[in-house]
Amino acid sequence: MADPIIAKLLAEAALQAAKDKEGRKRLLAVILGPVIFLLLLIALVLYIVTSPFSALAAWLTGEETIAVDAFQKDYGYNNDSGIFDRDFREADGQEYDEDILLGREGEIQVVYYNQLDERWKEEPYGEDKIGTHGCGPTSMSIVVSTFTDRNVDPVEMAKWSYENGYYCPGGGSYHSLIPKEAEHWGAYGG
């Protein structure tokens, strides 16, 4: 418990400081200094947490920076493409009736679906459309149709995802969609 005499002295000092203009400025600096420092520290931590490789690259030189850049590109860490980027626009409207090979030629025939295919891009995914928010169900359609004996298109997959609570309004799908859809459709044994 604080000593009442010290508390009274501190209160009087604060009142005196608030009375004169210079005192107010010093009091404001004493209060705002730590607050601004704390906000800057939080911003730095958030930057490092949300973009660790970019933050790390700022302190690296030479071959280390090249290694970080290669890692980001190899694993798609900084994939900023959106539905209006060139790759999506060029695929828009195309139908993919032929399988695409994954791995060495002839090893695995992949059933490929594109969320912007004319057949389903305007179909609903909850309150949204498959073309704008259905990347999760579309990707899982590829996985299930490739690795099981079932052919499940993005419309059917989006319907199942929505009905089972994996649709995230305005944000696509919850990440839990991936293992649950794989398990439901028999593409995951774990």
Coordinates of N, CA and C in Angstrom, one line a residue:
M1 N 0.9 -1.2 0.0 CA 0.0 0.0 0.0 C 0.9 1.2 0.0
A2 N 0.5 2.2 -0.8 CA 1.3 3.5 -0.9 C 1.2 4.3 0.3
D3 N 2.2 5.0 0.6 CA 2.3 5.9 1.8 C 1.4 7.1 1.4
P4 N 0.4 7.5 2.3 CA -0.5 8.6 2.0 C 0.3 9.9 1.8
I5 N 1.4 10.1 2.4 CA 2.1 11.4 2.3 C 2.8 11.4 0.9
I6 N 3.3 10.3 0.4 CA 3.9 10.3 -0.9 C 2.9 10.5 -2.0
A7 N 1.7 9.8 -1.8 CA 0.6 10.0 -2.8 C 0.2 11.4 -2.8
K8 N 0.1 12.1 -1.7 CA -0.3 13.5 -1.6 C 0.7 14.4 -2.3
L9 N 2.0 14.1 -2.1 CA 3.1 14.9 -2.8 C 3.0 14.7 -4.3
L10 N 2.8 13.5 -4.7 CA 2.7 13.2 -6.2 C 1.5 13.9 -6.8
A11 N 0.4 13.9 -6.1 CA -0.8 14.6 -6.6 C -0.6 16.1 -6.7
E12 N 0.0 16.7 -5.7 CA 0.3 18.1 -5.7 C 1.3 18.4 -6.8
A13 N 2.3 17.6 -7.0 CA 3.3 17.8 -8.1 C 2.6 17.8 -9.5
A14 N 1.7 16.8 -9.7 CA 0.9 16.7 -10.9 C 0.0 17.9 -11.1
L15 N -0.6 18.4 -10.1 CA -1.5 19.6 -10.2 C -0.7 20.8 -10.5
Q16 N 0.5 20.9 -9.9 CA 1.4 22.1 -10.2 C 1.9 22.0 -11.6
A17 N 2.2 20.8 -12.1 CA 2.7 20.7 -13.4 C 1.6 21.0 -14.4
A18 N 0.4 20.6 -14.1 CA -0.7 20.9 -15.0 C -1.0 22.4 -15.1
K19 N -0.7 23.1 -14.1 CA -1.0 24.6 -14.1 C -0.2 25.4 -15.0
D20 N 1.1 25.1 -15.1 CA 2.0 25.9 -16.0 C 2.2 25.2 -17.3
K21 N 2.4 26.0 -18.3 CA 2.5 25.5 -19.7 C 3.7 24.5 -19.9
E22 N 4.8 24.8 -19.4 CA 6.0 24.0 -19.5 C 5.8 22.7 -18.7
G23 N 5.1 22.7 -17.6 CA 4.9 21.5 -16.8 C 3.9 20.6 -17.6
R24 N 2.9 21.2 -18.2 CA 2.0 20.3 -19.0 C 2.7 19.6 -20.1
K25 N 3.7 20.3 -20.8 CA 4.4 19.7 -21.9 C 5.3 18.6 -21.4
R26 N 5.9 18.8 -20.2 CA 6.8 17.7 -19.6 C 5.9 16.5 -19.2
L27 N 4.8 16.8 -18.6 CA 3.9 15.7 -18.2 C 3.4 15.0 -19.4
L28 N 3.0 15.7 -20.4 CA 2.6 15.0 -21.7 C 3.7 14.2 -22.3
A29 N 4.9 14.7 -22.3 CA 6.0 13.9 -22.8 C 6.3 12.7 -22.0
V30 N 6.2 12.8 -20.7 CA 6.4 11.6 -19.8 C 5.3 10.6 -20.0
I31 N 4.1 11.0 -20.3 CA 3.0 10.0 -20.5 C 3.1 9.5 -21.9
L32 N 3.2 10.3 -22.9 CA 3.2 9.9 -24.3 C 4.4 9.1 -24.8
G33 N 5.6 9.4 -24.2 CA 6.8 8.7 -24.6 C 6.7 7.2 -24.5
P34 N 6.4 6.7 -23.3 CA 6.3 5.2 -23.2 C 5.1 4.7 -24.0
V35 N 4.0 5.4 -24.2 CA 2.9 4.9 -25.0 C 3.3 4.8 -26.5
I36 N 4.0 5.8 -27.0 CA 4.5 5.7 -28.4 C 5.5 4.6 -28.6
F37 N 6.4 4.5 -27.6 CA 7.4 3.4 -27.7 C 6.7 2.1 -27.7
L38 N 5.7 1.9 -26.8 CA 5.0 0.6 -26.8 C 4.2 0.3 -28.1
L39 N 3.6 1.3 -28.7 CA 2.9 1.2 -30.0 C 3.9 0.8 -31.1
L40 N 5.1 1.4 -31.1 CA 6.1 1.1 -32.1 C 6.6 -0.3 -31.9
L41 N 6.8 -0.7 -30.7 CA 7.2 -2.1 -30.4 C 6.2 -3.1 -30.8
I42 N 4.9 -2.8 -30.6 CA 3.9 -3.7 -31.1 C 3.9 -3.8 -32.6
A43 N 4.0 -2.7 -33.3 CA 4.1 -2.7 -34.7 C 5.2 -3.5 -35.2
L44 N 6.4 -3.4 -34.6 CA 7.5 -4.2 -35.0 C 7.3 -5.7 -34.9
V45 N 6.7 -6.0 -33.7 CA 6.5 -7.5 -33.5 C 5.4 -8.0 -34.5
L46 N 4.4 -7.2 -34.8 CA 3.4 -7.7 -35.7 C 4.0 -7.8 -37.1
Y47 N 4.9 -6.9 -37.5 CA 5.5 -7.0 -38.8 C 6.4 -8.2 -38.9
I48 N 7.1 -8.5 -37.8 CA 8.0 -9.7 -37.9 C 7.1 -11.0 -37.9
V49 N 6.0 -11.0 -37.1 CA 5.2 -12.2 -37.1 C 4.5 -12.4 -38.4
T50 N 4.0 -11.3 -39.0 CA 3.2 -11.5 -40.3 C 4.1 -11.6 -41.5
S51 N 5.3 -11.2 -41.4 CA 6.2 -11.3 -42.6 C 7.6 -11.6 -42.1
P52 N 7.8 -12.8 -41.5 CA 9.1 -13.1 -40.9 C 10.3 -13.1 -41.9
F53 N 10.1 -13.7 -43.1 CA 11.2 -13.8 -44.0 C 11.6 -12.5 -44.6
S54 N 10.6 -11.6 -44.8 CA 11.0 -10.3 -45.3 C 11.7 -9.5 -44.2
A55 N 11.2 -9.6 -43.0 CA 11.9 -8.9 -41.9 C 13.3 -9.5 -41.7
L56 N 13.5 -10.8 -41.8 CA 14.8 -11.4 -41.7 C 15.7 -11.0 -42.8
A57 N 15.2 -10.9 -44.0 CA 16.0 -10.5 -45.2 C 16.6 -9.1 -45.0
A58 N 16.0 -8.3 -44.3 CA 16.5 -6.9 -44.1 C 17.9 -6.9 -43.3
W59 N 18.1 -8.0 -42.5 CA 19.3 -8.1 -41.7 C 20.3 -9.0 -42.4
L60 N 20.0 -9.6 -43.5 CA 20.9 -10.6 -44.1 C 21.6 -9.9 -45.3
T61 N 22.7 -10.5 -45.7 CA 23.4 -10.0 -46.9 C 23.8 -11.1 -47.8
G62 N 24.1 -10.8 -49.0 CA 24.7 -11.7 -50.0 C 23.9 -13.0 -50.2
E63 N 24.5 -14.1 -50.0 CA 23.9 -15.4 -50.3 C 22.8 -15.8 -49.4
E64 N 22.8 -15.2 -48.2 CA 21.7 -15.5 -47.2 C 20.4 -14.9 -47.7
T65 N 20.5 -13.6 -48.3 CA 19.3 -13.0 -48.8 C 18.8 -13.8 -50.0
I66 N 19.7 -14.3 -50.9 CA 19.3 -15.1 -52.0 C 18.6 -16.3 -51.5
A67 N 19.1 -17.0 -50.5 CA 18.5 -18.2 -50.0 C 17.1 -17.9 -49.4
V68 N 16.9 -16.8 -48.7 CA 15.6 -16.4 -48.2 C 14.6 -16.2 -49.4
D69 N 15.0 -15.4 -50.4 CA 14.2 -15.2 -51.5 C 13.8 -16.4 -52.2
A70 N 14.8 -17.3 -52.4 CA 14.5 -18.6 -53.1 C 13.5 -19.4 -52.2
F71 N 13.6 -19.4 -50.9 CA 12.7 -20.2 -50.1 C 11.3 -19.6 -50.2
Q72 N 11.1 -18.3 -50.2 CA 9.8 -17.7 -50.4 C 9.2 -18.1 -51.7
K73 N 10.0 -18.0 -52.8 CA 9.5 -18.4 -54.1 C 9.1 -19.8 -54.2
D74 N 10.0 -20.7 -53.7 CA 9.8 -22.1 -53.8 C 8.5 -22.6 -53.1
Y75 N 8.2 -21.9 -52.0 CA 7.1 -22.4 -51.2 C 5.9 -21.4 -51.3
G76 N 5.9 -20.5 -52.2 CA 4.8 -19.6 -52.4 C 4.5 -18.7 -51.2
Y77 N 5.5 -18.4 -50.4 CA 5.2 -17.6 -49.2 C 4.6 -16.3 -49.5
N78 N 5.1 -15.6 -50.5 CA 4.7 -14.3 -50.9 C 3.8 -14.3 -52.1
N79 N 2.9 -15.2 -52.2 CA 2.1 -15.3 -53.4 C 1.0 -14.2 -53.3
D80 N 1.1 -13.2 -54.0 CA 0.1 -12.1 -54.0 C -0.9 -12.1 -55.1
S81 N -0.9 -13.2 -55.9 CA -1.8 -13.1 -57.0 C -3.3 -13.2 -56.5
G82 N -4.1 -12.5 -57.2 CA -5.5 -12.4 -56.9 C -6.4 -12.9 -58.0
I83 N -7.7 -12.8 -57.9 CA -8.5 -13.3 -58.9 C -8.5 -12.4 -60.2
F84 N -8.0 -11.2 -60.1 CA -7.9 -10.4 -61.2 C -6.5 -10.3 -61.9
D85 N -5.6 -11.1 -61.4 CA -4.3 -11.2 -62.0 C -4.3 -12.0 -63.3
R86 N -3.2 -11.8 -64.0 CA -3.1 -12.4 -65.4 C -3.4 -13.9 -65.4
D87 N -2.8 -14.6 -64.5 CA -2.9 -16.1 -64.6 C -4.4 -16.5 -64.4
F88 N -5.1 -15.8 -63.5 CA -6.5 -16.1 -63.3 C -7.3 -15.7 -64.5
R89 N -7.0 -14.5 -65.1 CA -7.8 -14.0 -66.2 C -7.6 -14.9 -67.4
E90 N -6.4 -15.3 -67.7 CA -6.2 -16.1 -68.9 C -6.8 -17.5 -68.7
A91 N -7.0 -18.0 -67.5 CA -7.7 -19.3 -67.3 C -9.2 -19.1 -67.3
D92 N -9.7 -17.9 -67.1 CA -11.1 -17.7 -67.0 C -11.8 -18.1 -68.3
G93 N -12.8 -19.0 -68.1 CA -13.6 -19.4 -69.3 C -13.1 -20.7 -69.9
Q94 N -11.9 -21.1 -69.6 CA -11.4 -22.3 -70.3 C -12.0 -23.5 -69.6
E95 N -12.2 -24.6 -70.3 CA -12.6 -25.8 -69.8 C -11.4 -26.8 -69.8
Y96 N -11.3 -27.5 -68.7 CA -10.1 -28.4 -68.5 C -10.6 -29.8 -68.6
D97 N -10.8 -30.3 -69.8 CA -11.3 -31.7 -69.9 C -10.2 -32.7 -69.9
E98 N -9.0 -32.2 -70.3 CA -7.8 -33.1 -70.3 C -7.1 -33.1 -69.0
D99 N -6.7 -34.2 -68.5 CA -5.9 -34.3 -67.2 C -4.6 -33.7 -67.4
I100 N -4.0 -33.1 -66.3 CA -2.7 -32.6 -66.3 C -1.8 -33.5 -65.5
L101 N -0.6 -33.7 -65.9 CA 0.3 -34.7 -65.2 C 0.9 -34.0 -64.1
L102 N 1.0 -34.7 -62.9 CA 1.7 -34.3 -61.8 C 2.8 -35.3 -61.5
G103 N 4.0 -34.8 -61.2 CA 5.2 -35.6 -61.0 C 5.8 -36.0 -62.4
R104 N 6.4 -37.2 -62.4 CA 7.0 -37.6 -63.7 C 5.9 -38.1 -64.6
E105 N 6.1 -37.9 -65.9 CA 5.1 -38.1 -66.9 C 4.5 -39.5 -66.7
G106 N 3.1 -39.6 -66.7 CA 2.4 -40.8 -66.6 C 2.3 -41.3 -65.2
E107 N 2.9 -40.6 -64.2 CA 2.9 -41.2 -62.8 C 1.5 -41.0 -62.2
I108 N 1.0 -39.8 -62.1 CA -0.4 -39.5 -61.6 C -1.1 -38.6 -62.5
Q109 N -2.3 -39.0 -62.9 CA -3.2 -38.2 -63.7 C -4.0 -37.3 -62.7
V110 N -3.8 -36.0 -62.9 CA -4.5 -35.0 -62.0 C -5.8 -34.5 -62.7
V111 N -6.9 -34.5 -61.9 CA -8.1 -33.9 -62.4 C -8.0 -32.5 -62.0
Y112 N -8.0 -31.6 -62.9 CA -7.8 -30.1 -62.6 C -9.1 -29.4 -62.7
Y113 N -9.4 -28.5 -61.8 CA -10.5 -27.6 -61.8 C -10.0 -26.2 -61.5
N114 N -10.6 -25.2 -62.1 CA -10.3 -23.8 -61.9 C -11.5 -23.1 -61.4
Q115 N -11.4 -22.4 -60.3 CA -12.5 -21.7 -59.7 C -13.2 -20.7 -60.6
L116 N -12.5 -20.2 -61.6 CA -13.1 -19.2 -62.5 C -13.6 -19.9 -63.8
D117 N -13.7 -21.2 -63.8 CA -14.3 -21.9 -65.0 C -15.8 -21.4 -65.1
E118 N -16.2 -21.1 -66.3 CA -17.5 -20.6 -66.6 C -18.6 -21.5 -66.1
R119 N -18.3 -22.8 -65.9 CA -19.4 -23.7 -65.5 C -19.8 -23.4 -64.0
W120 N -18.9 -22.8 -63.2 CA -19.3 -22.7 -61.8 C -18.8 -21.4 -61.1
K121 N -18.1 -20.5 -61.8 CA -17.6 -19.3 -61.2 C -18.7 -18.4 -60.6
E122 N -19.9 -18.4 -61.1 CA -21.0 -17.6 -60.6 C -21.9 -18.4 -59.6
E123 N -21.6 -19.7 -59.4 CA -22.3 -20.5 -58.5 C -22.1 -20.1 -57.1
P124 N -23.1 -20.2 -56.2 CA -22.9 -19.7 -54.8 C -22.0 -20.6 -54.0
Y125 N -21.2 -19.9 -53.2 CA -20.5 -20.5 -52.1 C -20.9 -19.7 -50.8
G126 N -21.9 -20.2 -50.1 CA -22.5 -19.4 -49.0 C -23.1 -18.1 -49.6
E127 N -22.7 -17.0 -49.0 CA -23.2 -15.7 -49.5 C -22.3 -15.2 -50.7
D128 N -21.2 -15.9 -51.0 CA -20.3 -15.4 -52.0 C -20.4 -16.3 -53.2
K129 N -19.5 -16.2 -54.1 CA -19.4 -17.0 -55.4 C -18.2 -17.9 -55.3
I130 N -18.3 -19.0 -56.0 CA -17.1 -19.9 -56.1 C -15.9 -19.1 -56.8
G131 N -16.2 -18.3 -57.8 CA -15.2 -17.6 -58.5 C -14.4 -16.7 -57.7
T132 N -15.0 -16.1 -56.6 CA -14.3 -15.1 -55.8 C -13.8 -15.7 -54.5
H133 N -14.5 -16.7 -54.0 CA -14.2 -17.2 -52.6 C -14.1 -18.7 -52.5
G134 N -14.1 -19.4 -53.6 CA -14.2 -20.8 -53.6 C -12.9 -21.6 -53.9
C135 N -11.8 -21.0 -53.5 CA -10.5 -21.6 -53.8 C -10.3 -22.9 -52.9
G136 N -10.8 -22.9 -51.7 CA -10.7 -24.1 -50.8 C -11.5 -25.3 -51.4
P137 N -12.8 -25.1 -51.6 CA -13.5 -26.2 -52.2 C -13.0 -26.7 -53.6
T138 N -12.5 -25.7 -54.4 CA -12.0 -26.0 -55.7 C -10.7 -26.8 -55.6
S139 N -9.8 -26.4 -54.7 CA -8.6 -27.2 -54.5 C -8.9 -28.6 -54.0
M140 N -9.9 -28.7 -53.1 CA -10.2 -30.0 -52.5 C -10.9 -30.9 -53.6
S141 N -11.6 -30.2 -54.6 CA -12.2 -31.0 -55.7 C -11.0 -31.7 -56.5
I142 N -10.0 -30.9 -56.7 CA -8.8 -31.5 -57.4 C -8.2 -32.7 -56.6
V143 N -8.0 -32.5 -55.3 CA -7.4 -33.5 -54.5 C -8.3 -34.8 -54.4
V144 N -9.6 -34.6 -54.1 CA -10.5 -35.7 -54.0 C -10.7 -36.4 -55.3
S145 N -10.9 -35.7 -56.4 CA -11.1 -36.3 -57.7 C -9.8 -37.0 -58.2
T146 N -8.7 -36.5 -57.8 CA -7.4 -37.2 -58.2 C -7.1 -38.4 -57.4
F147 N -7.3 -38.3 -56.1 CA -6.8 -39.4 -55.3 C -7.9 -40.4 -54.8
T148 N -9.1 -40.3 -55.3 CA -10.1 -41.2 -54.9 C -10.8 -41.7 -56.3
D149 N -11.7 -42.6 -56.2 CA -12.4 -43.0 -57.4 C -13.7 -42.1 -57.6
R150 N -13.8 -41.0 -56.9 CA -15.0 -40.1 -57.0 C -14.6 -38.9 -57.8
N151 N -15.4 -38.4 -58.6 CA -15.2 -37.1 -59.3 C -16.2 -36.1 -58.7
V152 N -15.6 -35.2 -57.9 CA -16.4 -34.2 -57.2 C -16.0 -32.8 -57.7
D153 N -17.0 -32.1 -58.3 CA -16.7 -30.8 -58.9 C -16.8 -29.7 -57.8
P154 N -16.3 -28.5 -58.1 CA -16.3 -27.4 -57.2 C -17.7 -27.1 -56.6
V155 N -18.7 -27.2 -57.4 CA -20.1 -26.9 -57.0 C -20.5 -27.8 -55.9
E156 N -20.3 -29.1 -56.1 CA -20.6 -30.1 -55.0 C -19.8 -29.9 -53.8
M157 N -18.5 -29.6 -54.0 CA -17.6 -29.5 -52.9 C -18.0 -28.2 -52.1
A158 N -18.3 -27.1 -52.8 CA -18.7 -25.9 -52.1 C -20.0 -26.1 -51.3
K159 N -20.9 -26.8 -51.9 CA -22.2 -27.1 -51.2 C -21.9 -27.9 -49.9
W160 N -21.1 -28.9 -50.0 CA -20.8 -29.7 -48.8 C -20.1 -28.8 -47.7
S161 N -19.1 -28.0 -48.2 CA -18.4 -27.1 -47.3 C -19.3 -26.2 -46.5
Y162 N -20.2 -25.6 -47.3 CA -21.2 -24.6 -46.7 C -22.1 -25.3 -45.7
E163 N -22.7 -26.4 -46.1 CA -23.6 -27.2 -45.3 C -23.0 -27.7 -44.0
N164 N -21.7 -27.9 -44.0 CA -21.0 -28.5 -42.8 C -20.2 -27.5 -42.0
G165 N -20.4 -26.2 -42.3 CA -19.9 -25.1 -41.5 C -18.4 -24.7 -41.7
Y166 N -17.9 -25.0 -42.9 CA -16.5 -24.6 -43.2 C -16.4 -23.4 -44.1
Y167 N -17.5 -22.8 -44.5 CA -17.6 -21.6 -45.2 C -17.4 -20.4 -44.2
C168 N -16.5 -19.5 -44.6 CA -16.2 -18.3 -43.8 C -16.8 -17.1 -44.6
P169 N -17.9 -16.5 -44.2 CA -18.5 -15.4 -44.9 C -17.5 -14.3 -45.3
G170 N -17.4 -14.0 -46.5 CA -16.5 -12.9 -47.0 C -15.0 -13.3 -47.0
G171 N -14.7 -14.5 -46.5 CA -13.3 -14.9 -46.4 C -12.9 -16.2 -47.0
G172 N -13.9 -16.8 -47.7 CA -13.6 -18.1 -48.3 C -13.9 -19.3 -47.4
S173 N -12.9 -20.0 -46.9 CA -13.1 -21.2 -46.1 C -12.3 -21.1 -44.9
Y174 N -12.7 -21.8 -43.8 CA -11.9 -22.0 -42.6 C -10.9 -23.1 -43.0
H175 N -9.7 -23.0 -42.4 CA -8.6 -23.9 -42.7 C -9.0 -25.3 -42.4
S176 N -9.9 -25.5 -41.4 CA -10.3 -26.9 -41.0 C -11.0 -27.6 -42.1
L177 N -11.4 -26.9 -43.2 CA -12.0 -27.5 -44.3 C -11.2 -28.6 -44.9
I178 N -9.9 -28.3 -45.0 CA -9.0 -29.2 -45.8 C -9.0 -30.7 -45.2
P179 N -8.6 -30.9 -44.0 CA -8.6 -32.2 -43.5 C -10.0 -32.9 -43.4
K180 N -11.0 -32.0 -43.1 CA -12.4 -32.6 -42.9 C -13.0 -33.0 -44.3
E181 N -12.8 -32.2 -45.3 CA -13.3 -32.6 -46.6 C -12.5 -33.8 -47.1
A182 N -11.2 -33.8 -46.9 CA -10.4 -35.0 -47.4 C -10.9 -36.3 -46.6
E183 N -11.1 -36.1 -45.4 CA -11.6 -37.3 -44.6 C -13.0 -37.7 -45.1
H184 N -13.9 -36.8 -45.2 CA -15.3 -37.1 -45.7 C -15.3 -37.8 -47.0
W185 N -14.5 -37.3 -48.0 CA -14.6 -37.8 -49.3 C -13.6 -39.0 -49.5
G186 N -12.9 -39.4 -48.5 CA -12.0 -40.6 -48.6 C -10.7 -40.3 -49.2
A187 N -10.2 -39.1 -49.1 CA -8.8 -38.8 -49.6 C -7.8 -38.7 -48.5
Y188 N -8.2 -39.0 -47.3 CA -7.4 -38.9 -46.1 C -7.7 -40.0 -45.1
G189 N -6.7 -40.7 -44.8 CA -7.0 -41.9 -43.9 C -6.7 -41.6 -42.5
G190 N -6.1 -40.4 -42.1 CA -5.6 -40.1 -40.8 C -6.7 -39.6 -39.9

